[in-house]
């Protein structure tokens, strides 16, 4: 009898630990975080590339997996974006990060803290760019430049 109980316990523990089981039985906050991540992705996927006539989604600069959302307070979330430039020496990576930040600041319907990073190992100057796109003063200064602001507006404006 004890052998049967041990085997049953072992089998049940495997079922409870499986990814499918965890998804079905996820706590409400996990489900909400996932819903928020999908909401964030739907906002950023249509941002246009500054050089090409494609969206960041089409170029695989952003994917659903690059968005992480964590609840940090009551109705407040930490949104982390890790985007992947098309080439390791992409000269427009900072501008892409700026477009992500501006569109999310304008469009997210919930309180949030935003962190945007280049995916680790995908750009030759990722540390410098990560500092720039997460520095509020640099972002504000960049948006004061009329030429840069116009490019950002073209990238973040939804097509008709």
Coordinates of C-alpha atoms in Angstrom, one line a residue:
X1 CA 0.0 0.0 0.0
X2 CA 2.8 2.5 0.9
X3 CA 4.4 1.7 -2.5
X4 CA 1.2 2.6 -4.3
X5 CA 0.8 5.9 -2.3
X6 CA 4.4 6.8 -3.1
X7 CA 3.9 6.2 -6.8
X8 CA 0.7 8.1 -6.8
X9 CA 2.3 11.0 -4.9
X10 CA 5.2 11.1 -7.4
X11 CA 2.9 11.0 -10.4
X12 CA 0.7 13.8 -9.0
X13 CA 3.7 16.0 -8.2
X14 CA 4.8 15.7 -11.9
X15 CA 1.4 16.8 -13.1
X16 CA 1.2 19.7 -10.7
X17 CA 4.7 20.9 -11.8
X18 CA 4.1 20.7 -15.6
X19 CA 4.0 24.0 -17.5
X20 CA 0.5 23.3 -18.8
X21 CA -0.7 22.7 -15.3
X22 CA 0.9 25.8 -14.0
X23 CA -0.7 27.9 -16.8
X24 CA -4.1 26.5 -16.0
X25 CA -3.7 27.0 -12.3
X26 CA -1.8 30.3 -12.4
X27 CA -2.5 32.7 -9.6
X28 CA -4.6 35.7 -10.6
X29 CA -1.7 38.1 -10.5
X30 CA 0.3 35.9 -12.9
X31 CA -2.6 35.8 -15.3
X32 CA -3.0 39.6 -15.1
X33 CA 0.8 40.0 -15.7
X34 CA 0.5 37.9 -18.8
X35 CA -2.5 39.9 -20.0
X36 CA -0.6 43.1 -19.5
X37 CA 2.4 41.7 -21.4
X38 CA 0.1 40.9 -24.4
X39 CA -1.4 44.4 -24.1
X40 CA 2.1 46.0 -24.1
X41 CA 3.2 43.9 -27.1
X42 CA 0.1 44.9 -29.1
X43 CA 1.1 48.5 -28.6
X44 CA 4.8 48.2 -29.6
X45 CA 4.5 45.7 -32.4
X46 CA 3.2 48.4 -34.9
X47 CA 6.1 50.8 -34.4
X48 CA 7.8 51.4 -37.7
X49 CA 11.5 51.0 -38.2
X50 CA 13.2 54.4 -38.8
X51 CA 15.0 53.2 -42.0
X52 CA 12.8 50.5 -43.5
X53 CA 9.1 50.4 -44.4
X54 CA 8.5 47.6 -41.9
X55 CA 7.2 47.3 -38.3
X56 CA 9.4 46.2 -35.5
X57 CA 7.3 43.0 -35.3
X58 CA 7.9 42.3 -39.0
X59 CA 11.7 42.7 -38.5
X60 CA 11.6 40.6 -35.3
X61 CA 13.1 43.5 -33.4
X62 CA 10.3 42.9 -30.9
X63 CA 8.4 39.6 -30.2
X64 CA 5.9 38.6 -27.5
X65 CA 8.8 37.0 -25.6
X66 CA 10.6 40.3 -25.3
X67 CA 7.9 41.8 -23.0
X68 CA 7.9 41.1 -19.3
X69 CA 5.4 42.6 -16.9
X70 CA 5.6 42.3 -13.1
X71 CA 3.2 43.6 -10.6
X72 CA 5.0 46.0 -8.2
X73 CA 2.1 47.5 -6.3
X74 CA -1.7 47.7 -6.4
X75 CA -2.5 48.4 -10.0
X76 CA 1.1 49.3 -10.8
X77 CA 3.4 47.3 -13.0
X78 CA 7.1 47.1 -14.0
X79 CA 7.3 46.7 -17.8
X80 CA 10.5 45.4 -19.1
X81 CA 11.2 45.3 -22.9
X82 CA 14.3 43.6 -24.3
X83 CA 14.5 44.4 -28.0
X84 CA 16.9 42.9 -30.6
X85 CA 18.4 45.2 -33.3
X86 CA 18.6 43.7 -36.8
X87 CA 22.4 43.9 -36.8
X88 CA 25.0 44.2 -33.9
X89 CA 26.2 47.6 -35.1
X90 CA 22.7 49.1 -35.7
X91 CA 23.2 52.9 -35.7
X92 CA 19.5 53.4 -35.0
X93 CA 19.2 51.2 -31.9
X94 CA 18.9 54.2 -29.6
X95 CA 16.2 55.7 -31.7
X96 CA 14.3 52.5 -31.7
X97 CA 14.5 52.4 -27.9
X98 CA 13.3 56.0 -27.8
X99 CA 10.3 55.1 -30.0
X100 CA 9.4 52.2 -27.7
X101 CA 9.6 54.5 -24.6
X102 CA 7.5 57.3 -26.2
X103 CA 4.8 55.0 -27.5
X104 CA 4.4 53.2 -24.3
X105 CA 4.4 56.4 -22.2
X106 CA 1.6 57.7 -24.4
X107 CA -0.5 54.5 -24.8
X108 CA -0.2 52.3 -21.7
X109 CA -3.6 52.5 -19.9
X110 CA -2.2 51.4 -16.5
X111 CA 0.3 52.8 -14.0
X112 CA 3.8 51.6 -14.8
X113 CA 7.5 51.8 -14.5
X114 CA 9.3 51.2 -17.8
X115 CA 12.7 49.7 -18.4
X116 CA 13.9 49.2 -22.0
X117 CA 17.0 47.2 -22.8
X118 CA 18.8 45.8 -25.9
X119 CA 18.8 42.0 -25.6
X120 CA 22.1 40.9 -24.1
X121 CA 24.8 40.2 -26.6
X122 CA 22.9 41.6 -29.6
X123 CA 24.6 45.0 -30.0
X124 CA 28.2 46.2 -29.9
X125 CA 27.4 49.2 -27.6
X126 CA 24.4 47.8 -25.7
X127 CA 25.5 49.1 -22.2
X128 CA 25.8 52.7 -23.5
X129 CA 22.5 52.5 -25.3
X130 CA 20.7 51.0 -22.3
X131 CA 21.8 53.9 -20.2
X132 CA 20.7 56.4 -22.7
X133 CA 17.2 55.0 -23.3
X134 CA 16.5 54.6 -19.5
X135 CA 17.7 58.1 -18.6
X136 CA 14.8 60.5 -18.2
X137 CA 16.8 63.7 -18.8
X138 CA 18.4 62.3 -22.0
X139 CA 15.0 61.2 -23.3
X140 CA 13.5 64.6 -22.6
X141 CA 16.4 66.4 -24.3
X142 CA 16.1 64.1 -27.3
X143 CA 12.4 64.9 -27.6
X144 CA 13.2 68.6 -27.6
X145 CA 15.1 68.2 -30.9
X146 CA 12.5 69.0 -33.6
X147 CA 14.1 66.7 -36.2
X148 CA 14.3 63.8 -33.8
X149 CA 10.8 64.4 -32.5
X150 CA 9.5 64.3 -36.1
X151 CA 11.2 60.9 -36.8
X152 CA 9.8 59.5 -33.6
X153 CA 6.3 60.7 -34.5
X154 CA 6.6 59.0 -37.9
X155 CA 7.6 55.8 -36.3
X156 CA 5.0 55.6 -33.5
X157 CA 2.0 57.0 -35.4
X158 CA -0.4 54.2 -36.3
X159 CA -0.9 53.7 -40.1
X160 CA -4.4 54.7 -41.4

